[in-house]
mmCIF file of C-alpha atoms in Angstrom:
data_model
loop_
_atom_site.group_PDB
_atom_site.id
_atom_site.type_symbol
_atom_site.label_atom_id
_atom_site.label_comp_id
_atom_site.label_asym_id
_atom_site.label_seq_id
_atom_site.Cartn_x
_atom_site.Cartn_y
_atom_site.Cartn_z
ATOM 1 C CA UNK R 196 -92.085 88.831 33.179
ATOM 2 C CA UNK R 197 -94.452 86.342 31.713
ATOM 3 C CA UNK R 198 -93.422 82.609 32.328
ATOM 4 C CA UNK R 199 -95.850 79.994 32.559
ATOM 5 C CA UNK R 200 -93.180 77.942 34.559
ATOM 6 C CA UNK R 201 -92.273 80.653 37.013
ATOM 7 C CA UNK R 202 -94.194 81.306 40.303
ATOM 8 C CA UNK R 203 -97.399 83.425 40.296
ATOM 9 C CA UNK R 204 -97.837 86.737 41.726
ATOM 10 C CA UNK R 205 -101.163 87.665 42.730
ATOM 11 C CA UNK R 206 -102.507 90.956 42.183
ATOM 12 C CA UNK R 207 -105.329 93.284 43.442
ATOM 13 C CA UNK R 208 -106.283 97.031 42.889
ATOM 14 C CA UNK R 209 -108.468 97.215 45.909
ATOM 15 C CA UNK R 210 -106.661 97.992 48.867
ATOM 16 C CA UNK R 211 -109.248 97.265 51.749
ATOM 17 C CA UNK R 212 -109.821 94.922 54.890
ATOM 18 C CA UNK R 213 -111.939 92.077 52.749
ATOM 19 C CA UNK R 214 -109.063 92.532 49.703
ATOM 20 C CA UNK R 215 -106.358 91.108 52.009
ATOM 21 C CA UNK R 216 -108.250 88.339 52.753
ATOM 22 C CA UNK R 217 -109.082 87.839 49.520
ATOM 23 C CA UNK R 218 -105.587 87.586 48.157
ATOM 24 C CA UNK R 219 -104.071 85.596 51.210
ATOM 25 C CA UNK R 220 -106.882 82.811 50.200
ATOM 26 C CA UNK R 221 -105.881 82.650 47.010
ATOM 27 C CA UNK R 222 -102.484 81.478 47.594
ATOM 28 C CA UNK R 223 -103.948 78.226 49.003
ATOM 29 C CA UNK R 224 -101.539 78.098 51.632
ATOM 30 C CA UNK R 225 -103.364 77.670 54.995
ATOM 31 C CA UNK R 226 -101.286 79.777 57.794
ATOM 32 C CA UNK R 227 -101.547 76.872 60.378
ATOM 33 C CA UNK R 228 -100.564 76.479 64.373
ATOM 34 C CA UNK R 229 -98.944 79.416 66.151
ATOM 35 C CA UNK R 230 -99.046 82.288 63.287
ATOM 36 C CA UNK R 231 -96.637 85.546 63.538
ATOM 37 C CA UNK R 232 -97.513 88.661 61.293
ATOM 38 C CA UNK R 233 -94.409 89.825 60.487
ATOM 39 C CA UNK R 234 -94.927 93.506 59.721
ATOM 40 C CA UNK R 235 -93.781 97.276 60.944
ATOM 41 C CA UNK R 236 -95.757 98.929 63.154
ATOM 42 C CA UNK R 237 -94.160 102.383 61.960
ATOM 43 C CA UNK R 238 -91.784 104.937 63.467
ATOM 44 C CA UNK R 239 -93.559 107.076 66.031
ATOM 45 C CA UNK R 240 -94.591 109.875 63.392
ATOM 46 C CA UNK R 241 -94.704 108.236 60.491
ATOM 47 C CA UNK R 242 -97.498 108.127 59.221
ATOM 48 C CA UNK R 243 -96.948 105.816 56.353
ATOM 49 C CA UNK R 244 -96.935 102.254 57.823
ATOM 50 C CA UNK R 245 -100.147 99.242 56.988
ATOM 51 C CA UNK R 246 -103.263 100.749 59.706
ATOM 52 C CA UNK R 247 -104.431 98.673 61.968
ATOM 53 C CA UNK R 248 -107.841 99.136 60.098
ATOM 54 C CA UNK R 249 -106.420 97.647 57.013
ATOM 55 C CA UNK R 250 -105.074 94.706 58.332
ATOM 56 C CA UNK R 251 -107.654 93.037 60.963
ATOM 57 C CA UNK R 252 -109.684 91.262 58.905
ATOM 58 C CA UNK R 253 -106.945 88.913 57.529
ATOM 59 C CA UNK R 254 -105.353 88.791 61.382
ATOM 60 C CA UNK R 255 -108.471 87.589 62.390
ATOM 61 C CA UNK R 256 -108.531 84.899 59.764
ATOM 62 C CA UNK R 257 -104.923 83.619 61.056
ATOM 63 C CA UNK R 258 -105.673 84.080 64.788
ATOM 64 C CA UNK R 259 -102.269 85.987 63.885
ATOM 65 C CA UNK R 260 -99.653 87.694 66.493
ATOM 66 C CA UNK R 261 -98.279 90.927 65.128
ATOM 67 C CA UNK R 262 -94.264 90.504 65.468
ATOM 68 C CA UNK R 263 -92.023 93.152 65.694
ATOM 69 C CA UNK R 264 -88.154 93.704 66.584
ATOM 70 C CA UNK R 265 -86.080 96.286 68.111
ATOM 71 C CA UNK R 266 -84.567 98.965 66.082
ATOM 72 C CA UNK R 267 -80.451 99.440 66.046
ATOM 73 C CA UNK R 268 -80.839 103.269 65.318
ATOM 74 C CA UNK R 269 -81.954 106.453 67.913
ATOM 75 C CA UNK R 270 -84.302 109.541 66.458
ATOM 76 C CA UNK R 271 -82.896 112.760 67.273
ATOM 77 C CA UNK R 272 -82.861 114.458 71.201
ATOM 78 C CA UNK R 273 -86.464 116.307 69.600
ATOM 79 C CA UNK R 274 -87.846 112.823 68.425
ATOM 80 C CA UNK R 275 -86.841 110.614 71.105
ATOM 81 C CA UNK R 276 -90.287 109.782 72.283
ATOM 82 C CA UNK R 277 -90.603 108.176 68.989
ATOM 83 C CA UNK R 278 -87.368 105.986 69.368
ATOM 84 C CA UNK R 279 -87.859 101.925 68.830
ATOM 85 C CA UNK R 280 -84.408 100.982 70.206
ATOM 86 C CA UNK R 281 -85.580 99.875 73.158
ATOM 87 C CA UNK R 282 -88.928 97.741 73.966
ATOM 88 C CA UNK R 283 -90.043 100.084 76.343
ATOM 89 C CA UNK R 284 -90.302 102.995 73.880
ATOM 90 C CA UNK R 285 -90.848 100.467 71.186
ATOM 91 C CA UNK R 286 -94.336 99.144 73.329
ATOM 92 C CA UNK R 287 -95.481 103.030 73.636
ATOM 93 C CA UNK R 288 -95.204 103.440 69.863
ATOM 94 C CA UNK R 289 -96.989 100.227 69.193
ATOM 95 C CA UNK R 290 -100.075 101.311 71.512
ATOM 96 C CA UNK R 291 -100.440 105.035 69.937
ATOM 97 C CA UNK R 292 -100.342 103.666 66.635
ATOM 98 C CA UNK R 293 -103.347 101.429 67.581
ATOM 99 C CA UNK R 294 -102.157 97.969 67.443
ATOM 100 C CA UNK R 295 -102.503 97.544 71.054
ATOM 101 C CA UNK R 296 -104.623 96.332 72.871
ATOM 102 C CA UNK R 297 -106.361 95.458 69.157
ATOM 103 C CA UNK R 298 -104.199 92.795 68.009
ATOM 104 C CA UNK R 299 -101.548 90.185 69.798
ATOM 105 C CA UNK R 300 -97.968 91.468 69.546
ATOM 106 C CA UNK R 301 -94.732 90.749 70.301
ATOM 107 C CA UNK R 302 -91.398 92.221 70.021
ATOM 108 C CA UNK R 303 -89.655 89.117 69.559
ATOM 109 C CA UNK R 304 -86.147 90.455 70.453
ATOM 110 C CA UNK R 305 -87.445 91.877 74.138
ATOM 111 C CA UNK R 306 -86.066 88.713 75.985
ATOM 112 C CA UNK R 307 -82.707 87.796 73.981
ATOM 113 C CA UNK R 308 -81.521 87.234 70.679
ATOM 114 C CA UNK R 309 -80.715 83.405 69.107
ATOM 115 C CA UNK R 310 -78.910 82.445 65.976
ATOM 116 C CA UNK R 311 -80.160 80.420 63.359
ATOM 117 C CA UNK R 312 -78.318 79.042 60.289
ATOM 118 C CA UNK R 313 -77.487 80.643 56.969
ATOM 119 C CA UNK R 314 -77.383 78.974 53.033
ATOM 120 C CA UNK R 315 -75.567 81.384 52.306
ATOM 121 C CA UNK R 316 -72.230 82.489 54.188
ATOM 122 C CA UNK R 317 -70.899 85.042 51.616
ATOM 123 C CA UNK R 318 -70.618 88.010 54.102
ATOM 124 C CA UNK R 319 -72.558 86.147 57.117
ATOM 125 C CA UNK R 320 -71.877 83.272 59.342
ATOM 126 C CA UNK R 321 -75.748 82.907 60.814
ATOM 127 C CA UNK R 322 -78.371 85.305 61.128
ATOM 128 C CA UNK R 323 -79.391 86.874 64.674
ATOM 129 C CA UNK R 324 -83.336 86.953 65.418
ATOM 130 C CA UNK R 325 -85.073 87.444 68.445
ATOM 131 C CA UNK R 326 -85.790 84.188 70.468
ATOM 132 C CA UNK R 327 -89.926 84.520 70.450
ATOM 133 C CA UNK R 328 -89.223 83.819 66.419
ATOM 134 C CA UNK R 329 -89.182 79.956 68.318
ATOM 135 C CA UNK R 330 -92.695 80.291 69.367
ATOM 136 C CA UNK R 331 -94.127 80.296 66.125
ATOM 137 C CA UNK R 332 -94.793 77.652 63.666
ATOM 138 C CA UNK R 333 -96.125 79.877 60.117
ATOM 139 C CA UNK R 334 -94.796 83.054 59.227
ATOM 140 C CA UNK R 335 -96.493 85.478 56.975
ATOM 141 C CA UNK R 336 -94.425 88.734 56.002
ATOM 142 C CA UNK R 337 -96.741 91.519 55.412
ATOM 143 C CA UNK R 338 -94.718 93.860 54.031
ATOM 144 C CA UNK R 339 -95.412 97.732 52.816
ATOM 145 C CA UNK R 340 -93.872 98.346 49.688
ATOM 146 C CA UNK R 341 -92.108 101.382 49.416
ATOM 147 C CA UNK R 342 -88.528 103.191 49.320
ATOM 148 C CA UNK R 343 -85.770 102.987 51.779
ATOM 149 C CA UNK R 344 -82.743 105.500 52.547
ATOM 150 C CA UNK R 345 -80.141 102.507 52.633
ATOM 151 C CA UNK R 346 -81.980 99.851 50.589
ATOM 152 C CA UNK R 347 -83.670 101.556 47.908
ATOM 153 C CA UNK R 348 -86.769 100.127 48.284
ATOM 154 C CA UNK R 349 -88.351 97.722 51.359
ATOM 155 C CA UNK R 350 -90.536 94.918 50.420
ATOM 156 C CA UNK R 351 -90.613 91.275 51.123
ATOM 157 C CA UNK R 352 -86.563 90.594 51.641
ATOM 158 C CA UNK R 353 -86.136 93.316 54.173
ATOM 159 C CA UNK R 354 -88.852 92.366 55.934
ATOM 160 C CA UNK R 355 -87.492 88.918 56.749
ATOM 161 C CA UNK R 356 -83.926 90.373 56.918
ATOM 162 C CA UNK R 357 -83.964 93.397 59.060
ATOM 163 C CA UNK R 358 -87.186 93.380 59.831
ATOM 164 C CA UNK R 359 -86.717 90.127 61.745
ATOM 165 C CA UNK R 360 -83.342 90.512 63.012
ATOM 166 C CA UNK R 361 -82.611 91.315 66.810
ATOM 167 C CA UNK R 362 -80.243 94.987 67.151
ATOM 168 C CA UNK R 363 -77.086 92.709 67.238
ATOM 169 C CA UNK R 364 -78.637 91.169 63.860
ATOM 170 C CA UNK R 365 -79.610 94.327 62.078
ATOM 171 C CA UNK R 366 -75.901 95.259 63.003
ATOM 172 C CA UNK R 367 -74.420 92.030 61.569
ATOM 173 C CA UNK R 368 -76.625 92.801 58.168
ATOM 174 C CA UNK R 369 -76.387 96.030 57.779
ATOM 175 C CA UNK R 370 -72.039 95.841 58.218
ATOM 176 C CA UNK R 371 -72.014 93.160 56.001
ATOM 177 C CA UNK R 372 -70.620 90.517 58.734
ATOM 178 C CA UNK R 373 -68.303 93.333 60.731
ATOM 179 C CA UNK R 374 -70.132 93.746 63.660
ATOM 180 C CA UNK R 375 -71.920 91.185 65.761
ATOM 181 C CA UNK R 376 -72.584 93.636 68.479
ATOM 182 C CA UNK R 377 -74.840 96.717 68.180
ATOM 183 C CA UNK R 378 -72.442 99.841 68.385
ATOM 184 C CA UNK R 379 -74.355 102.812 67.467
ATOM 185 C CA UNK R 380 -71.899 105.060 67.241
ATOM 186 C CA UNK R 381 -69.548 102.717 65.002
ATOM 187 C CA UNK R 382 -72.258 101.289 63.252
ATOM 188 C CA UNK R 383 -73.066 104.075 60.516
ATOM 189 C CA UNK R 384 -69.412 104.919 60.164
ATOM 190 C CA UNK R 385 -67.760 104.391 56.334
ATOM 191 C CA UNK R 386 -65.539 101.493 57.769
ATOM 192 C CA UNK R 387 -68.839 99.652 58.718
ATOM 193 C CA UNK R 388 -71.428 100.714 56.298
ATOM 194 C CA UNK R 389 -69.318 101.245 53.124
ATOM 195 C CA UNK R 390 -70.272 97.925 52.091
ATOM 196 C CA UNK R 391 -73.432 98.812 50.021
ATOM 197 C CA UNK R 392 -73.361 95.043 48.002
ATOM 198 C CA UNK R 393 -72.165 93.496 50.875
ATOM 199 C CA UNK R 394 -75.041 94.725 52.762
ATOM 200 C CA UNK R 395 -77.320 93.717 50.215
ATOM 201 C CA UNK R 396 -76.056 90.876 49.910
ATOM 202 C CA UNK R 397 -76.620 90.103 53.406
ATOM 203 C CA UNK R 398 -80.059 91.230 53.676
ATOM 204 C CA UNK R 399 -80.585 88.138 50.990
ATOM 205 C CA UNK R 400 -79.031 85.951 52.830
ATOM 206 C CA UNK R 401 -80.624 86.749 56.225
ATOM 207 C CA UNK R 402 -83.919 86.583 54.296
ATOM 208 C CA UNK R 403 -83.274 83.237 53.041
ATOM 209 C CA UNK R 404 -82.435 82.235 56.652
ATOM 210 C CA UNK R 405 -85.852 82.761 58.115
ATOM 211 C CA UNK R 406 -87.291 81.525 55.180
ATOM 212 C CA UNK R 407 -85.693 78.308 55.843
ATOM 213 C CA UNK R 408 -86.411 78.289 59.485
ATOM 214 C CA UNK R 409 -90.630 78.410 58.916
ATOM 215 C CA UNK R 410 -90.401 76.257 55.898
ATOM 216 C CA UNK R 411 -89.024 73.521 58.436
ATOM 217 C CA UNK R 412 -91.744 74.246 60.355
ATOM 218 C CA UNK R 413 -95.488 74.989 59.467
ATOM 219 C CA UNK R 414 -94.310 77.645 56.278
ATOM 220 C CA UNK R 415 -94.037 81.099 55.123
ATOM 221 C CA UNK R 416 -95.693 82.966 52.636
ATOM 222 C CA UNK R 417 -95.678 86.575 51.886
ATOM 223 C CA UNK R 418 -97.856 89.666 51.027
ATOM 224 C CA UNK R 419 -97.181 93.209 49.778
ATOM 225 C CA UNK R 420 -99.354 96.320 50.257
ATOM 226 C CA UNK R 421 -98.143 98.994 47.686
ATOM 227 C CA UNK R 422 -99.829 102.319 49.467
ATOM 228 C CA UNK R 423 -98.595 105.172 51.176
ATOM 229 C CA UNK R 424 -95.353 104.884 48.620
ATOM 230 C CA UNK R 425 -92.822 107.473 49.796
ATOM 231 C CA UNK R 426 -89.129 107.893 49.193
ATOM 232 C CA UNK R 427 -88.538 106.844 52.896
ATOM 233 C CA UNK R 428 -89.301 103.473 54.648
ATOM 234 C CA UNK R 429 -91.820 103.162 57.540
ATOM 235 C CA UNK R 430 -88.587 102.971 60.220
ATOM 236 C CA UNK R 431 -88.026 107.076 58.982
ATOM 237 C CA UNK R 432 -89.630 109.401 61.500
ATOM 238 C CA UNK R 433 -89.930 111.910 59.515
ATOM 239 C CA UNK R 434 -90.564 110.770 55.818
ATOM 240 C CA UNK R 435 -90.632 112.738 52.399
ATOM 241 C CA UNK R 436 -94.030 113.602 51.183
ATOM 242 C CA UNK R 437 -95.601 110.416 49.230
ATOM 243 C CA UNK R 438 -95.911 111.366 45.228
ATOM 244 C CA UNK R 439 -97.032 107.560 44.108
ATOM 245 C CA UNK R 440 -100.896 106.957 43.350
ATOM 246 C CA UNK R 441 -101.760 103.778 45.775
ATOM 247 C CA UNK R 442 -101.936 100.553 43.714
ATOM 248 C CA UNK R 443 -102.876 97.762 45.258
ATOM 249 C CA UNK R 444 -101.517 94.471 47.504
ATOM 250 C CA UNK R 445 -99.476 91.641 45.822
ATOM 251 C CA UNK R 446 -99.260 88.070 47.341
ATOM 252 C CA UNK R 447 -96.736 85.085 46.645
ATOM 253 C CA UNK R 448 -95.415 81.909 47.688
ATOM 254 C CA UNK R 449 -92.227 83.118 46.559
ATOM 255 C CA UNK R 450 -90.706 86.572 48.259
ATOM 256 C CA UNK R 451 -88.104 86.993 45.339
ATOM 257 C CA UNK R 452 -90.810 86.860 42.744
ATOM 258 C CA UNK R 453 -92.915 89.455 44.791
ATOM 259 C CA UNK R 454 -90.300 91.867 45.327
ATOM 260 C CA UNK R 455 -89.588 92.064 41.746
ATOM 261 C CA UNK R 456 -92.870 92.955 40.512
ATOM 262 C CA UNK R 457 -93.700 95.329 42.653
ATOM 263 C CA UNK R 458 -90.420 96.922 41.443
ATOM 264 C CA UNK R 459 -91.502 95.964 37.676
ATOM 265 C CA UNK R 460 -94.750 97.712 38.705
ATOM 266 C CA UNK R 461 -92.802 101.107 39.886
ATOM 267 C CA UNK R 462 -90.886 101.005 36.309
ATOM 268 C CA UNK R 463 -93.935 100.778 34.532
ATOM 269 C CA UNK R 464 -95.861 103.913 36.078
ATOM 270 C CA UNK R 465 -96.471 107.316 33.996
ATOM 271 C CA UNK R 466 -95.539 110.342 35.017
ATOM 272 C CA UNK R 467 -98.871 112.578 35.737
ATOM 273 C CA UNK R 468 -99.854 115.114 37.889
ATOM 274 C CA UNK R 469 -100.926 113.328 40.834
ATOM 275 C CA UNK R 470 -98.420 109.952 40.102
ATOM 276 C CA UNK R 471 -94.658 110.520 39.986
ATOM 277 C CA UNK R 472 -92.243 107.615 40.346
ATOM 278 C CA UNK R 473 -89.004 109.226 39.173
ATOM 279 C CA UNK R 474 -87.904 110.118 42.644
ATOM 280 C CA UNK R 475 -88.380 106.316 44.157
ATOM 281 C CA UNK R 476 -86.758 105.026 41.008
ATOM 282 C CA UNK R 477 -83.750 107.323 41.593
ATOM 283 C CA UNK R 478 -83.373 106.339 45.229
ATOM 284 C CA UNK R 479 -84.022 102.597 44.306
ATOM 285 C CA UNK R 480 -80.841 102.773 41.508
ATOM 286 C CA UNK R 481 -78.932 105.167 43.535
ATOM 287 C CA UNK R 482 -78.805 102.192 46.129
ATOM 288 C CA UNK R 483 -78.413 99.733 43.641
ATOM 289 C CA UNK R 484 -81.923 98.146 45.695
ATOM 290 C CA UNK R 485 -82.429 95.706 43.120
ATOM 291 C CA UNK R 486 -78.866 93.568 43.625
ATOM 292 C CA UNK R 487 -80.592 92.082 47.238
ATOM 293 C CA UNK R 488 -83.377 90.700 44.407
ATOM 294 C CA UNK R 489 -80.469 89.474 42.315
ATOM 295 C CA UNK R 490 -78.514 87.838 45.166
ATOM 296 C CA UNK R 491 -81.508 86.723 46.118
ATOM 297 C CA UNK R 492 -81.973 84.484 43.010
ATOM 298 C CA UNK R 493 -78.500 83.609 43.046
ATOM 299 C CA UNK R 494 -78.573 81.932 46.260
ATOM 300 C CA UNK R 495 -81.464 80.094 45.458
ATOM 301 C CA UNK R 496 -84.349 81.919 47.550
ATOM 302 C CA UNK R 497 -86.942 82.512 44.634
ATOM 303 C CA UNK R 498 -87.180 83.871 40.867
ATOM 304 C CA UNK R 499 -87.357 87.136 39.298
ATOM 305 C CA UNK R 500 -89.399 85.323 36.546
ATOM 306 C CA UNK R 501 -93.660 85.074 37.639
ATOM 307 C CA UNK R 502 -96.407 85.120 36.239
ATOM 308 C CA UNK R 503 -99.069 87.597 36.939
ATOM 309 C CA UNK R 504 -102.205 86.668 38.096
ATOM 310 C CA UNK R 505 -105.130 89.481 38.726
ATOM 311 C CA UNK R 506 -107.715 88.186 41.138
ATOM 312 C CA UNK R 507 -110.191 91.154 39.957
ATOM 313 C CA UNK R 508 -110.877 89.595 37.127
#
């Protein structure tokens, strides 16, 4: 999606430490004041999620605080040691995955939850984020590109959606608007979940939201690693085996734009013997994943249209 007016998508192959850095500079957008990394620090044995060893160059260069929420969902009786539900067992994940005492972090729902305004009121009347999101002034959402049971896919948008909502928020998203308190047994029933558009829908919306909120601060900008591709997001304890080659980390201004090509990117892979899309794809259209892009644009938040820009060369 060539389009010399559209917003430009930067693209490496080299997934490494110095490559990060590398394509967060050439954004030109200076992360300034108090910085949060919004990323996922990984279910409690998955193994799929961005290493600490990947990522500390470019939190270095930010003086960056890792920022995490609770999640609105229990592992089973076997797995609970793994649970995120609860910042106690959320804190004991983040430590054995090696992001503590490493980095800064902060699970920004541990003390409360506040709401802050939508654009876009289709299926939600505000979105519900932890209150530490206050103490920051620039937001950059490194996400992991990859699939997602309920999504399709997770990349930029449910990052800043989920990914930043409080449990009550994820709950509000994820019914579409039916539930503004977290009840787990209700929650992933048909007559709160059966909403698939609705829910995608929202996950735009809430996206926008935080968007808005940093750009009336210091700004936003967002990055997407595209390794460790499986089936199953980084929030699955268990996730399907990974078939994707690794292919490198994307960077935008705009989150819409970025999202799309690392779908576009997915679409475009051959079939070989050690690189097999198909079974992303699937999930992806099964979910219909790519209406939260299309919402996306139609609320204003970005454009599918970019322009590719390879920094290798």
């Amino acid at each position: 999606m060539e389009n010399k007016n559209a917003p430009t998508v930067y693209l490496t192959r080299e997934i490494s430490p110095e490559s990060l850095v590398k394509i967060y500079k050439a954004l030109g957008v200076e992360a300034q004041g108090r910085v949060a990394v919004k990323m996922s620090t990984g279910e409690g044995s998955n193994p799929n999620y961005l290493k600490p060893e990947l990522i500390k160059n470019l939190i270095a260069e930010v003086d960056g605080t890792i920022v995490e929420c609770n999640t609105a969902y229990g592992n089973a009786p076997e797995d609970v040691q793994d649970d995120r539900n609860n910042s106690a067992n959320h804190w004991k994940v983040i430590e054995r995955h090696g992001f503590t005492p490493t980095f800064k972090v902060d699970i920004m729902d541990e003390e409360g939850e506040m709401r802050i305004p939508v654009q876009d009121s289709t299926h939600l009347k505000y979105d519900i984020v932890g209150t530490h999101m206050a103490n920051y002034d620039f937001m950059i959402a490194l996400n992991h590109f990859k699939g997602h049971p309920m999504g399709g896919y997770g990349g930029a948008l449910k990052n800043l959606s989920i990914g930043c909502g409080s449990q009550n928020g994820k709950a509000y998203i994820h019914s579409a608007g039916k539930m503004e308190k977290l009840d787990m047994e209700k929650l992933w029933t048909p007559e709160y979940i059966g909403n698939q558009d609705g829910f995608l829908e929202s996950m735009a919306a809430a996206a926008q939201a935080v968007v808005n909120y940093f750009e009336k601060k210091q700004g936003i900008i967002y990055i997407s690693v595209m390794n460790n591709m499986s089936i199953d997001c980084d929030c699955v304890d268990h996730p399907e085996p990974v078939k994707l080659e690794d292919y490198g980390i994307l960077a935008s201004t705009d989150p819409v734009a970025l999202d799309q090509a690392c779908i576009d990117i997915i679409n475009q892979q051959k079939v070989t013997a050690k690189n097999d899309p198909t079974d992303l794809l699937n999930r992806i259209d099964q979910q219909h994943g790519v209406h939260t892009i299309e919402h996306a644009e139609k609320i204003g938040l970005g454009s599918r249209q970019y322009t590719l820009v390879n920094i290798d060369k």
